[in-house]
């Protein structure tokens, strides 16, 4: 199995070798939109409209998220995409990190969201019910 760019960079840091500029550039060019596209491609069964409709995103926001590098989505919209793609916690954190967010064990919304992801429960209605009970905006609420 071939190592990912991220694994190669970590290996270079551990061995104090300097990565080639080309490799660093490719690593950092994996923008948020590129990562969504990769996850979509790896799950070939999914259609874009199914993804954004499943979690209550508008087509306009989804389009901005996947095609405009200068667009920085809200944390909840990143979580919505990760949830719709059924990403595990590591993949979700990586996706969030591409736009400067993290999941925290000190924020109640994050705790609820992480519990559903860790348990592999990607039922948006069940998540919404719990978010609503705890006073948070639900995924399917109209923006």
PDB file of C-alpha atoms in Angstrom:
ATOM      1  CA  UNK A   1       0.000   0.000   0.000  1.00  0.00           C
ATOM      2  CA  UNK A   2       1.435   3.332  -1.062  1.00  0.00           C
ATOM      3  CA  UNK A   3       1.895   6.024   1.568  1.00  0.00           C
ATOM      4  CA  UNK A   4      -0.219   9.175   1.412  1.00  0.00           C
ATOM      5  CA  UNK A   5       1.361  12.599   1.048  1.00  0.00           C
ATOM      6  CA  UNK A   6       0.576  13.293   4.689  1.00  0.00           C
ATOM      7  CA  UNK A   7       2.373  10.126   5.826  1.00  0.00           C
ATOM      8  CA  UNK A   8       5.388  11.032   3.673  1.00  0.00           C
ATOM      9  CA  UNK A   9       5.545  14.523   5.190  1.00  0.00           C
ATOM     10  CA  UNK A  10       5.361  13.123   8.702  1.00  0.00           C
ATOM     11  CA  UNK A  11       8.126  10.680   7.851  1.00  0.00           C
ATOM     12  CA  UNK A  12      10.293  13.519   6.498  1.00  0.00           C
ATOM     13  CA  UNK A  13       9.773  15.547   9.649  1.00  0.00           C
ATOM     14  CA  UNK A  14      10.681  12.568  11.834  1.00  0.00           C
ATOM     15  CA  UNK A  15      13.884  11.925   9.891  1.00  0.00           C
ATOM     16  CA  UNK A  16      14.752  15.648   9.671  1.00  0.00           C
ATOM     17  CA  UNK A  17      14.766  15.488   5.907  1.00  0.00           C
ATOM     18  CA  UNK A  18      13.441  18.448   4.038  1.00  0.00           C
ATOM     19  CA  UNK A  19      10.557  17.645   1.707  1.00  0.00           C
ATOM     20  CA  UNK A  20      10.778  18.728  -1.883  1.00  0.00           C
ATOM     21  CA  UNK A  21       9.003  21.990  -2.628  1.00  0.00           C
ATOM     22  CA  UNK A  22       6.837  20.258  -5.226  1.00  0.00           C
ATOM     23  CA  UNK A  23       5.557  17.774  -2.625  1.00  0.00           C
ATOM     24  CA  UNK A  24       4.813  20.525  -0.097  1.00  0.00           C
ATOM     25  CA  UNK A  25       2.961  22.492  -2.731  1.00  0.00           C
ATOM     26  CA  UNK A  26       0.842  19.492  -3.699  1.00  0.00           C
ATOM     27  CA  UNK A  27       0.081  18.823  -0.038  1.00  0.00           C
ATOM     28  CA  UNK A  28      -1.123  22.359   0.588  1.00  0.00           C
ATOM     29  CA  UNK A  29      -3.046  22.530  -2.672  1.00  0.00           C
ATOM     30  CA  UNK A  30      -5.381  19.867  -1.333  1.00  0.00           C
ATOM     31  CA  UNK A  31      -7.918  22.502  -0.458  1.00  0.00           C
ATOM     32  CA  UNK A  32     -11.208  21.842   1.214  1.00  0.00           C
ATOM     33  CA  UNK A  33     -13.010  21.563  -2.144  1.00  0.00           C
ATOM     34  CA  UNK A  34     -10.397  19.155  -3.484  1.00  0.00           C
ATOM     35  CA  UNK A  35     -10.792  16.976  -0.392  1.00  0.00           C
ATOM     36  CA  UNK A  36     -14.589  16.881  -0.758  1.00  0.00           C
ATOM     37  CA  UNK A  37     -14.167  15.884  -4.398  1.00  0.00           C
ATOM     38  CA  UNK A  38     -11.747  13.102  -3.415  1.00  0.00           C
ATOM     39  CA  UNK A  39     -14.151  11.764  -0.809  1.00  0.00           C
ATOM     40  CA  UNK A  40     -17.015  11.934  -3.310  1.00  0.00           C
ATOM     41  CA  UNK A  41     -14.948  10.100  -5.933  1.00  0.00           C
ATOM     42  CA  UNK A  42     -13.897   7.412  -3.467  1.00  0.00           C
ATOM     43  CA  UNK A  43     -17.566   6.749  -2.688  1.00  0.00           C
ATOM     44  CA  UNK A  44     -18.641   6.596  -6.335  1.00  0.00           C
ATOM     45  CA  UNK A  45     -22.176   5.613  -5.362  1.00  0.00           C
ATOM     46  CA  UNK A  46     -23.029   9.139  -4.244  1.00  0.00           C
ATOM     47  CA  UNK A  47     -24.446  11.968  -6.305  1.00  0.00           C
ATOM     48  CA  UNK A  48     -23.714  15.573  -5.311  1.00  0.00           C
ATOM     49  CA  UNK A  49     -27.389  16.496  -5.005  1.00  0.00           C
ATOM     50  CA  UNK A  50     -27.977  13.551  -2.673  1.00  0.00           C
ATOM     51  CA  UNK A  51     -25.146  14.742  -0.439  1.00  0.00           C
ATOM     52  CA  UNK A  52     -26.234  18.332   0.031  1.00  0.00           C
ATOM     53  CA  UNK A  53     -29.954  17.534   0.186  1.00  0.00           C
ATOM     54  CA  UNK A  54     -29.417  14.818   2.790  1.00  0.00           C
ATOM     55  CA  UNK A  55     -28.064  17.298   5.321  1.00  0.00           C
ATOM     56  CA  UNK A  56     -29.984  20.420   4.389  1.00  0.00           C
ATOM     57  CA  UNK A  57     -27.345  22.365   2.466  1.00  0.00           C
ATOM     58  CA  UNK A  58     -28.375  24.553  -0.423  1.00  0.00           C
ATOM     59  CA  UNK A  59     -26.957  23.823  -3.853  1.00  0.00           C
ATOM     60  CA  UNK A  60     -25.371  27.294  -3.861  1.00  0.00           C
ATOM     61  CA  UNK A  61     -23.427  26.718  -0.640  1.00  0.00           C
ATOM     62  CA  UNK A  62     -22.333  23.239  -1.738  1.00  0.00           C
ATOM     63  CA  UNK A  63     -21.102  24.662  -5.034  1.00  0.00           C
ATOM     64  CA  UNK A  64     -19.110  27.385  -3.269  1.00  0.00           C
ATOM     65  CA  UNK A  65     -17.619  24.824  -0.899  1.00  0.00           C
ATOM     66  CA  UNK A  66     -16.408  22.567  -3.685  1.00  0.00           C
ATOM     67  CA  UNK A  67     -15.301  25.091  -6.291  1.00  0.00           C
ATOM     68  CA  UNK A  68     -14.166  28.349  -4.667  1.00  0.00           C
ATOM     69  CA  UNK A  69     -10.836  28.205  -2.832  1.00  0.00           C
ATOM     70  CA  UNK A  70     -11.440  31.581  -1.216  1.00  0.00           C
ATOM     71  CA  UNK A  71     -14.778  30.483   0.312  1.00  0.00           C
ATOM     72  CA  UNK A  72     -14.548  29.415   3.951  1.00  0.00           C
ATOM     73  CA  UNK A  73     -17.671  27.571   5.092  1.00  0.00           C
ATOM     74  CA  UNK A  74     -19.084  27.626   8.607  1.00  0.00           C
ATOM     75  CA  UNK A  75     -18.029  24.801  10.887  1.00  0.00           C
ATOM     76  CA  UNK A  76     -21.550  23.369  10.893  1.00  0.00           C
ATOM     77  CA  UNK A  77     -21.551  23.172   7.079  1.00  0.00           C
ATOM     78  CA  UNK A  78     -18.267  21.266   7.138  1.00  0.00           C
ATOM     79  CA  UNK A  79     -19.786  18.910   9.702  1.00  0.00           C
ATOM     80  CA  UNK A  80     -22.855  18.478   7.490  1.00  0.00           C
ATOM     81  CA  UNK A  81     -20.712  17.430   4.515  1.00  0.00           C
ATOM     82  CA  UNK A  82     -18.633  15.046   6.644  1.00  0.00           C
ATOM     83  CA  UNK A  83     -21.823  13.521   8.060  1.00  0.00           C
ATOM     84  CA  UNK A  84     -23.417  13.087   4.632  1.00  0.00           C
ATOM     85  CA  UNK A  85     -20.233  11.445   3.329  1.00  0.00           C
ATOM     86  CA  UNK A  86     -20.171   9.115   6.364  1.00  0.00           C
ATOM     87  CA  UNK A  87     -16.593  10.120   7.138  1.00  0.00           C
ATOM     88  CA  UNK A  88     -14.930   8.661  10.205  1.00  0.00           C
ATOM     89  CA  UNK A  89     -13.611  10.932  12.954  1.00  0.00           C
ATOM     90  CA  UNK A  90     -10.105  11.169  11.508  1.00  0.00           C
ATOM     91  CA  UNK A  91     -11.372  12.097   8.057  1.00  0.00           C
ATOM     92  CA  UNK A  92     -13.818  14.590   9.576  1.00  0.00           C
ATOM     93  CA  UNK A  93     -11.076  16.264  11.604  1.00  0.00           C
ATOM     94  CA  UNK A  94      -8.839  16.414   8.540  1.00  0.00           C
ATOM     95  CA  UNK A  95     -11.616  18.028   6.502  1.00  0.00           C
ATOM     96  CA  UNK A  96     -12.349  20.511   9.288  1.00  0.00           C
ATOM     97  CA  UNK A  97      -8.651  21.274   9.574  1.00  0.00           C
ATOM     98  CA  UNK A  98      -8.435  22.245   5.909  1.00  0.00           C
ATOM     99  CA  UNK A  99     -10.491  25.364   6.777  1.00  0.00           C
ATOM    100  CA  UNK A 100      -9.111  25.934  10.267  1.00  0.00           C
ATOM    101  CA  UNK A 101     -11.648  24.193  12.493  1.00  0.00           C
ATOM    102  CA  UNK A 102     -11.375  21.412  15.063  1.00  0.00           C
ATOM    103  CA  UNK A 103     -13.832  19.313  17.021  1.00  0.00           C
ATOM    104  CA  UNK A 104     -13.519  19.997  20.739  1.00  0.00           C
ATOM    105  CA  UNK A 105     -14.456  17.874  23.717  1.00  0.00           C
ATOM    106  CA  UNK A 106     -15.421  21.103  25.511  1.00  0.00           C
ATOM    107  CA  UNK A 107     -18.184  22.181  23.101  1.00  0.00           C
ATOM    108  CA  UNK A 108     -21.514  20.440  23.555  1.00  0.00           C
ATOM    109  CA  UNK A 109     -22.404  20.477  19.822  1.00  0.00           C
ATOM    110  CA  UNK A 110     -19.073  18.841  19.012  1.00  0.00           C
ATOM    111  CA  UNK A 111     -19.573  16.193  21.708  1.00  0.00           C
ATOM    112  CA  UNK A 112     -22.969  15.240  20.296  1.00  0.00           C
ATOM    113  CA  UNK A 113     -21.667  15.214  16.711  1.00  0.00           C
ATOM    114  CA  UNK A 114     -18.582  13.133  17.599  1.00  0.00           C
ATOM    115  CA  UNK A 115     -20.703  10.577  19.463  1.00  0.00           C
ATOM    116  CA  UNK A 116     -22.786   9.952  16.337  1.00  0.00           C
ATOM    117  CA  UNK A 117     -19.725   9.745  14.063  1.00  0.00           C
ATOM    118  CA  UNK A 118     -17.840   7.427  16.448  1.00  0.00           C
ATOM    119  CA  UNK A 119     -20.855   5.130  16.660  1.00  0.00           C
ATOM    120  CA  UNK A 120     -21.254   5.086  12.871  1.00  0.00           C
ATOM    121  CA  UNK A 121     -24.799   6.414  13.226  1.00  0.00           C
ATOM    122  CA  UNK A 122     -25.275   8.617  10.165  1.00  0.00           C
ATOM    123  CA  UNK A 123     -29.041   9.015  10.528  1.00  0.00           C
ATOM    124  CA  UNK A 124     -29.512  12.763  10.159  1.00  0.00           C
ATOM    125  CA  UNK A 125     -32.994  12.648  11.705  1.00  0.00           C
ATOM    126  CA  UNK A 126     -31.716  11.059  14.921  1.00  0.00           C
ATOM    127  CA  UNK A 127     -28.845  13.554  15.105  1.00  0.00           C
ATOM    128  CA  UNK A 128     -31.236  16.447  14.494  1.00  0.00           C
ATOM    129  CA  UNK A 129     -33.538  15.218  17.251  1.00  0.00           C
ATOM    130  CA  UNK A 130     -30.667  15.199  19.728  1.00  0.00           C
ATOM    131  CA  UNK A 131     -29.375  18.581  18.577  1.00  0.00           C
ATOM    132  CA  UNK A 132     -32.875  20.043  18.950  1.00  0.00           C
ATOM    133  CA  UNK A 133     -33.286  18.573  22.456  1.00  0.00           C
ATOM    134  CA  UNK A 134     -30.049  20.261  23.477  1.00  0.00           C
ATOM    135  CA  UNK A 135     -30.967  23.647  22.005  1.00  0.00           C
ATOM    136  CA  UNK A 136     -28.816  23.606  18.851  1.00  0.00           C
ATOM    137  CA  UNK A 137     -29.728  24.456  15.287  1.00  0.00           C
ATOM    138  CA  UNK A 138     -30.476  21.224  13.473  1.00  0.00           C
ATOM    139  CA  UNK A 139     -28.851  20.082  10.243  1.00  0.00           C
ATOM    140  CA  UNK A 140     -32.136  20.100   8.334  1.00  0.00           C
ATOM    141  CA  UNK A 141     -33.259  23.542   9.563  1.00  0.00           C
ATOM    142  CA  UNK A 142     -33.743  26.028   6.721  1.00  0.00           C
ATOM    143  CA  UNK A 143     -30.872  28.498   6.526  1.00  0.00           C
TER     144      UNK A 143
END
